[in-house]
Amino acid sequence: MIRQFPQKMNVFVVGAGVMGAGITQVVAQAGHSVHLYDEQQEVAGAALESLSRALQSRVDRKKLEAHQVAEILTRIQLAQNLADADQAHLVIEAIVEDINVKISLFETLETIVSRDCVLATNTSSLSVTALGRKLEHPERLIGMHFFNPAPVMKLVEVICGVQTSPKIAEQVYQLAESLGKVPVHAKSTPGFIVNRIARPFYAEALALLHERMVEPARLDSLMRAAGFRMGPCELMDLIGHDTNYKVTSSLFEANFYDRRYMPSVVQRSLLDAGFLGRKSGRGFYDYLNPRPLADPEPTAAAQLPDWQNLTVHGNNRISDHFAARLDELGVTYQKNPASSWVGLDSDGRQLRLSSGQSASQLGTLVAVFDLPLELSGTRQLAMAVSRQTPREFKSCALDWLRLFGFNPLPVADTPGLIVARTIAMLINEAADAVQQGVCSEQDANLATRAGLNFPAGPFEWLDELGVDYVVRMLENLDRVYRGERYRVSPWLLQRKNVPESQTESTR
Ligand code: NAI
């Protein structure tokens, strides 16, 4: 039977910094009593004041009534010392991210709290298993990872260490739901779910910048056009390069220097220069002298191209989009749904959806375009041709894309372009996480949507793109880059469609 917390709980929050204050607000707003404790009493006092101001501003914005704020505030008390945790049903720790300080806090707490009290840590990077190792009852220690700002961000990762009781995990999961959050279950492994699955979003951008394939502003605008709320460069500037680099480095180290998680020299040099992002006035962008990038206006499509023997290749929503538009234009074409690629062919001149090969690997009369996640509206889309491609074919390929409703932007001829390789790598990382029992597919989707504000989850993209496309993309990237970064998750390989002939021969 799953243990239940009482309807009205006593929660003890340790650490009154950004996270502790936010968590206190969330818990008190849900009707529970909270004691907030910080070893620096003045910090706790200041946190309560800023929390009152935040609640008051919700009254001004007509989100709360004044009497509700008064009630919430009566439920919050400042604790003078840890001993006040003796009546707590749950302690949530949000102190400094230092393993020894946290271990010693939990050891002390265990001498104060009742036997039934659950101990939760809000750590963003430390092992929950390691934090529990000195406890007499490590089964009651769990990760309850809120995101910043806690009152706004919906996601809570409920993290089990090796010794955490599954019943307590379920109890805390239900509590998080009752707080109005979106909880997900995770196993205590480096980066848990979100910080791990998000890595390729930054890493692919940094790799493209390292190879000088694209400028930060162009990269960001292409990713925004694909449906991401922010591009990776502006997001790293917002998070702060010191923080972002630290998380990447800790994952790299915690995975025994697996080169997939290797930090980037591009980010390292920003750090060396003191360009920490928005907070220091400069990162990829200069916030003191902003120079907004003028997005190129979409150019109207030219007249109908001189298409001969036009064939639509592939069998997915992109080939359907091409076919529907050609029908609309009254153009005659054939279909090759069994083709190994997606796009158009007119007498050997090809426009192909990127599958991890550069245009130069495919031929001089081939243009590759990036993965359009959205087909509605006129959206920017990266497109590349090889260096040897005749100029006329390049402008012709641009016109073709315009006719299908895109605003194509030529970029350097890089394998997997920008969106396609990033999405494939996000899926690959999520697939490894599921393979290793870190989370379920469904929770990976929830976590990326609610914790990262991505437009979809990795397994939703996978359903749409198909395993074969993603595996081909990763294998093609691996052929070019040869290293650990693009190795394909065994989870994906196990789900790949095996051609009939091969199934026969292995019987
Ligand atoms: P912070 O530095 O704003 O606040 C930490 C507070 O803990 C300070 O007020 C400090 O006086 C107090 N403290 C330190 N040692 C203590 C002890 N032994 N006993 C009582 N109080 C103590 O830190 P922040 O950002 O609130 O982070 C807290 C925890 O939450 C860390 O584990 C961090 O990794 C995690 N976290 C942080 C996020 C963020 O965006 N800041 C997001 C998610 C998790």
PDB file of N, CA, C and O and ligand atoms in Angstrom, residues 14-20 37-40 43 82 93-98 101-102 105 121-125 145-148, ligand 1:
ATOM      1  N   VAL A  14      14.830  23.538   4.195  1.00  0.00           N
ATOM      2  CA  VAL A  14      16.151  23.983   4.660  1.00  0.00           C
ATOM      3  C   VAL A  14      16.869  24.673   3.502  1.00  0.00           C
ATOM      4  O   VAL A  14      17.046  24.078   2.432  1.00  0.00           O
ATOM      5  N   GLY A  15      17.276  25.907   3.719  1.00  0.00           N
ATOM      6  CA  GLY A  15      17.933  26.704   2.664  1.00  0.00           C
ATOM      7  C   GLY A  15      16.906  27.678   2.113  1.00  0.00           C
ATOM      8  O   GLY A  15      15.896  27.258   1.546  1.00  0.00           O
ATOM      9  N   ALA A  16      17.172  28.986   2.306  1.00  0.00           N
ATOM     10  CA  ALA A  16      16.180  29.993   1.887  1.00  0.00           C
ATOM     11  C   ALA A  16      16.706  30.810   0.713  1.00  0.00           C
ATOM     12  O   ALA A  16      16.433  31.999   0.593  1.00  0.00           O
ATOM     13  N   GLY A  17      17.479  30.156  -0.141  1.00  0.00           N
ATOM     14  CA  GLY A  17      17.955  30.837  -1.358  1.00  0.00           C
ATOM     15  C   GLY A  17      16.846  30.859  -2.398  1.00  0.00           C
ATOM     16  O   GLY A  17      15.662  30.705  -2.071  1.00  0.00           O
ATOM     17  N   VAL A  18      17.253  31.022  -3.663  1.00  0.00           N
ATOM     18  CA  VAL A  18      16.289  31.098  -4.762  1.00  0.00           C
ATOM     19  C   VAL A  18      15.317  29.917  -4.720  1.00  0.00           C
ATOM     20  O   VAL A  18      14.098  30.099  -4.796  1.00  0.00           O
ATOM     21  N   MET A  19      15.859  28.710  -4.582  1.00  0.00           N
ATOM     22  CA  MET A  19      15.013  27.524  -4.684  1.00  0.00           C
ATOM     23  C   MET A  19      14.185  27.302  -3.421  1.00  0.00           C
ATOM     24  O   MET A  19      12.995  27.034  -3.502  1.00  0.00           O
ATOM     25  N   GLY A  20      14.833  27.433  -2.255  1.00  0.00           N
ATOM     26  CA  GLY A  20      14.118  27.205  -0.999  1.00  0.00           C
ATOM     27  C   GLY A  20      12.925  28.152  -0.873  1.00  0.00           C
ATOM     28  O   GLY A  20      11.825  27.736  -0.474  1.00  0.00           O
ATOM     29  N   TYR A  37      13.960  27.408   7.007  1.00  0.00           N
ATOM     30  CA  TYR A  37      15.168  27.587   7.830  1.00  0.00           C
ATOM     31  C   TYR A  37      16.391  27.831   6.947  1.00  0.00           C
ATOM     32  O   TYR A  37      16.565  27.185   5.909  1.00  0.00           O
ATOM     33  N   ASP A  38      17.223  28.770   7.354  1.00  0.00           N
ATOM     34  CA  ASP A  38      18.509  28.980   6.682  1.00  0.00           C
ATOM     35  C   ASP A  38      19.542  29.224   7.771  1.00  0.00           C
ATOM     36  O   ASP A  38      19.235  29.843   8.796  1.00  0.00           O
ATOM     37  N   GLU A  39      20.758  28.743   7.538  1.00  0.00           N
ATOM     38  CA  GLU A  39      21.772  28.951   8.588  1.00  0.00           C
ATOM     39  C   GLU A  39      22.073  30.445   8.755  1.00  0.00           C
ATOM     40  O   GLU A  39      22.534  30.867   9.800  1.00  0.00           O
ATOM     41  N   GLN A  40      21.786  31.224   7.712  1.00  0.00           N
ATOM     42  CA  GLN A  40      21.905  32.680   7.858  1.00  0.00           C
ATOM     43  C   GLN A  40      20.494  33.222   8.053  1.00  0.00           C
ATOM     44  O   GLN A  40      19.727  33.315   7.087  1.00  0.00           O
ATOM     45  N   VAL A  43      19.044  35.806   5.765  1.00  0.00           N
ATOM     46  CA  VAL A  43      18.678  35.346   4.414  1.00  0.00           C
ATOM     47  C   VAL A  43      17.236  34.833   4.426  1.00  0.00           C
ATOM     48  O   VAL A  43      16.433  35.127   3.537  1.00  0.00           O
ATOM     49  N   LEU A  82      17.333  23.884  13.367  1.00  0.00           N
ATOM     50  CA  LEU A  82      16.919  22.629  12.737  1.00  0.00           C
ATOM     51  C   LEU A  82      16.003  21.802  13.631  1.00  0.00           C
ATOM     52  O   LEU A  82      15.174  21.033  13.145  1.00  0.00           O
ATOM     53  N   GLU A  93      15.331  19.756   1.354  1.00  0.00           N
ATOM     54  CA  GLU A  93      16.632  20.429   1.481  1.00  0.00           C
ATOM     55  C   GLU A  93      16.953  21.176   0.198  1.00  0.00           C
ATOM     56  O   GLU A  93      16.877  20.607  -0.901  1.00  0.00           O
ATOM     57  N   ALA A  94      17.272  22.480   0.319  1.00  0.00           N
ATOM     58  CA  ALA A  94      17.671  23.282  -0.855  1.00  0.00           C
ATOM     59  C   ALA A  94      18.853  24.164  -0.460  1.00  0.00           C
ATOM     60  O   ALA A  94      18.816  25.388  -0.613  1.00  0.00           O
ATOM     61  N   ILE A  95      19.888  23.513   0.096  1.00  0.00           N
ATOM     62  CA  ILE A  95      21.062  24.290   0.524  1.00  0.00           C
ATOM     63  C   ILE A  95      22.133  24.225  -0.564  1.00  0.00           C
ATOM     64  O   ILE A  95      21.888  23.707  -1.661  1.00  0.00           O
ATOM     65  N   VAL A  96      23.295  24.705  -0.219  1.00  0.00           N
ATOM     66  CA  VAL A  96      24.405  24.775  -1.163  1.00  0.00           C
ATOM     67  C   VAL A  96      24.678  23.398  -1.808  1.00  0.00           C
ATOM     68  O   VAL A  96      24.531  22.359  -1.165  1.00  0.00           O
ATOM     69  N   GLU A  97      25.074  23.430  -3.103  1.00  0.00           N
ATOM     70  CA  GLU A  97      25.296  22.179  -3.857  1.00  0.00           C
ATOM     71  C   GLU A  97      26.683  21.608  -3.519  1.00  0.00           C
ATOM     72  O   GLU A  97      27.621  21.653  -4.313  1.00  0.00           O
ATOM     73  N   ASP A  98      26.789  21.076  -2.289  1.00  0.00           N
ATOM     74  CA  ASP A  98      28.072  20.511  -1.836  1.00  0.00           C
ATOM     75  C   ASP A  98      27.761  19.188  -1.152  1.00  0.00           C
ATOM     76  O   ASP A  98      27.022  19.147  -0.160  1.00  0.00           O
ATOM     77  N   VAL A 101      28.413  18.861   2.712  1.00  0.00           N
ATOM     78  CA  VAL A 101      27.526  19.684   3.546  1.00  0.00           C
ATOM     79  C   VAL A 101      26.135  19.061   3.567  1.00  0.00           C
ATOM     80  O   VAL A 101      25.477  18.983   4.610  1.00  0.00           O
ATOM     81  N   LYS A 102      25.690  18.562   2.420  1.00  0.00           N
ATOM     82  CA  LYS A 102      24.347  17.968   2.362  1.00  0.00           C
ATOM     83  C   LYS A 102      24.307  16.662   3.177  1.00  0.00           C
ATOM     84  O   LYS A 102      23.361  16.425   3.922  1.00  0.00           O
ATOM     85  N   LEU A 105      24.095  17.472   6.768  1.00  0.00           N
ATOM     86  CA  LEU A 105      22.768  17.985   7.128  1.00  0.00           C
ATOM     87  C   LEU A 105      21.786  16.826   7.311  1.00  0.00           C
ATOM     88  O   LEU A 105      21.048  16.766   8.305  1.00  0.00           O
ATOM     89  N   THR A 121      15.780  15.893  -1.241  1.00  0.00           N
ATOM     90  CA  THR A 121      16.819  16.832  -1.649  1.00  0.00           C
ATOM     91  C   THR A 121      16.448  17.447  -2.989  1.00  0.00           C
ATOM     92  O   THR A 121      15.937  16.766  -3.869  1.00  0.00           O
ATOM     93  N   ASN A 122      16.755  18.746  -3.113  1.00  0.00           N
ATOM     94  CA  ASN A 122      16.489  19.437  -4.379  1.00  0.00           C
ATOM     95  C   ASN A 122      17.766  19.504  -5.223  1.00  0.00           C
ATOM     96  O   ASN A 122      17.865  20.310  -6.153  1.00  0.00           O
ATOM     97  N   THR A 123      18.742  18.646  -4.926  1.00  0.00           N
ATOM     98  CA  THR A 123      20.001  18.719  -5.669  1.00  0.00           C
ATOM     99  C   THR A 123      19.763  18.665  -7.175  1.00  0.00           C
ATOM    100  O   THR A 123      18.878  17.947  -7.644  1.00  0.00           O
ATOM    101  N   SER A 124      20.577  19.434  -7.931  1.00  0.00           N
ATOM    102  CA  SER A 124      20.401  19.372  -9.383  1.00  0.00           C
ATOM    103  C   SER A 124      21.439  18.464 -10.018  1.00  0.00           C
ATOM    104  O   SER A 124      21.314  18.135 -11.194  1.00  0.00           O
ATOM    105  N   SER A 125      22.477  18.077  -9.266  1.00  0.00           N
ATOM    106  CA  SER A 125      23.510  17.282  -9.929  1.00  0.00           C
ATOM    107  C   SER A 125      24.127  16.178  -9.070  1.00  0.00           C
ATOM    108  O   SER A 125      24.838  15.336  -9.599  1.00  0.00           O
ATOM    109  N   HIS A 145      13.311  17.278  -7.366  1.00  0.00           N
ATOM    110  CA  HIS A 145      14.033  18.310  -8.107  1.00  0.00           C
ATOM    111  C   HIS A 145      13.063  19.275  -8.774  1.00  0.00           C
ATOM    112  O   HIS A 145      12.460  18.973  -9.801  1.00  0.00           O
ATOM    113  N   PHE A 146      12.923  20.450  -8.131  1.00  0.00           N
ATOM    114  CA  PHE A 146      12.102  21.525  -8.696  1.00  0.00           C
ATOM    115  C   PHE A 146      12.970  22.306  -9.676  1.00  0.00           C
ATOM    116  O   PHE A 146      14.189  22.292  -9.594  1.00  0.00           O
ATOM    117  N   PHE A 147      12.328  23.025 -10.567  1.00  0.00           N
ATOM    118  CA  PHE A 147      13.065  23.848 -11.532  1.00  0.00           C
ATOM    119  C   PHE A 147      12.847  25.325 -11.213  1.00  0.00           C
ATOM    120  O   PHE A 147      11.875  25.690 -10.559  1.00  0.00           O
ATOM    121  N   ASN A 148      13.728  26.137 -11.670  1.00  0.00           N
ATOM    122  CA  ASN A 148      13.754  27.551 -11.323  1.00  0.00           C
ATOM    123  C   ASN A 148      13.041  28.395 -12.384  1.00  0.00           C
ATOM    124  O   ASN A 148      13.382  28.259 -13.558  1.00  0.00           O
TER     125      ASN A 148
HETATM  126  P1  NAI B   1      21.338  29.584  -3.063  1.00  0.00           P
HETATM  127  O1  NAI B   1      22.789  29.773  -2.982  1.00  0.00           O
HETATM  128  O2  NAI B   1      20.463  30.660  -3.622  1.00  0.00           O
HETATM  129  O3  NAI B   1      20.778  29.248  -1.591  1.00  0.00           O
HETATM  130  C1  NAI B   1      21.338  28.295  -0.730  1.00  0.00           C
HETATM  131  C2  NAI B   1      21.007  28.706   0.707  1.00  0.00           C
HETATM  132  O4  NAI B   1      21.341  27.633   1.559  1.00  0.00           O
HETATM  133  C3  NAI B   1      21.786  29.920   1.178  1.00  0.00           C
HETATM  134  O5  NAI B   1      20.879  30.909   1.635  1.00  0.00           O
HETATM  135  C4  NAI B   1      22.657  29.384   2.323  1.00  0.00           C
HETATM  136  O6  NAI B   1      22.777  30.298   3.373  1.00  0.00           O
HETATM  137  C5  NAI B   1      21.879  28.174   2.754  1.00  0.00           C
HETATM  138  N1  NAI B   1      22.697  27.145   3.391  1.00  0.00           N
HETATM  139  C6  NAI B   1      23.902  26.673   2.983  1.00  0.00           C
HETATM  140  N2  NAI B   1      24.306  25.682   3.783  1.00  0.00           N
HETATM  141  C7  NAI B   1      23.336  25.513   4.728  1.00  0.00           C
HETATM  142  C8  NAI B   1      23.160  24.639   5.830  1.00  0.00           C
HETATM  143  N3  NAI B   1      24.083  23.714   6.121  1.00  0.00           N
HETATM  144  N4  NAI B   1      22.047  24.742   6.560  1.00  0.00           N
HETATM  145  C9  NAI B   1      21.105  25.661   6.274  1.00  0.00           C
HETATM  146  N5  NAI B   1      21.206  26.530   5.244  1.00  0.00           N
HETATM  147  C10 NAI B   1      22.311  26.440   4.476  1.00  0.00           C
HETATM  148  O7  NAI B   1      21.113  28.224  -3.845  1.00  0.00           O
HETATM  149  P2  NAI B   1      19.901  27.774  -4.792  1.00  0.00           P
HETATM  150  O8  NAI B   1      20.144  28.270  -6.149  1.00  0.00           O
HETATM  151  O9  NAI B   1      18.617  28.080  -4.118  1.00  0.00           O
HETATM  152  O10 NAI B   1      20.144  26.189  -4.836  1.00  0.00           O
HETATM  153  C11 NAI B   1      19.819  25.365  -3.749  1.00  0.00           C
HETATM  154  C12 NAI B   1      19.817  23.918  -4.217  1.00  0.00           C
HETATM  155  O11 NAI B   1      18.870  23.759  -5.276  1.00  0.00           O
HETATM  156  C13 NAI B   1      21.151  23.424  -4.760  1.00  0.00           C
HETATM  157  O12 NAI B   1      21.284  22.078  -4.421  1.00  0.00           O
HETATM  158  C14 NAI B   1      20.975  23.587  -6.282  1.00  0.00           C
HETATM  159  O13 NAI B   1      21.792  22.718  -7.007  1.00  0.00           O
HETATM  160  C15 NAI B   1      19.509  23.230  -6.435  1.00  0.00           C
HETATM  161  N6  NAI B   1      18.852  23.779  -7.618  1.00  0.00           N
HETATM  162  C16 NAI B   1      19.115  25.058  -8.046  1.00  0.00           C
HETATM  163  C17 NAI B   1      18.467  25.568  -9.166  1.00  0.00           C
HETATM  164  C18 NAI B   1      18.733  26.973  -9.621  1.00  0.00           C
HETATM  165  O14 NAI B   1      18.392  27.303 -10.786  1.00  0.00           O
HETATM  166  N7  NAI B   1      19.302  27.821  -8.802  1.00  0.00           N
HETATM  167  C19 NAI B   1      17.496  24.755  -9.933  1.00  0.00           C
HETATM  168  C20 NAI B   1      17.240  23.456  -9.355  1.00  0.00           C
HETATM  169  C21 NAI B   1      17.921  22.989  -8.254  1.00  0.00           C
END
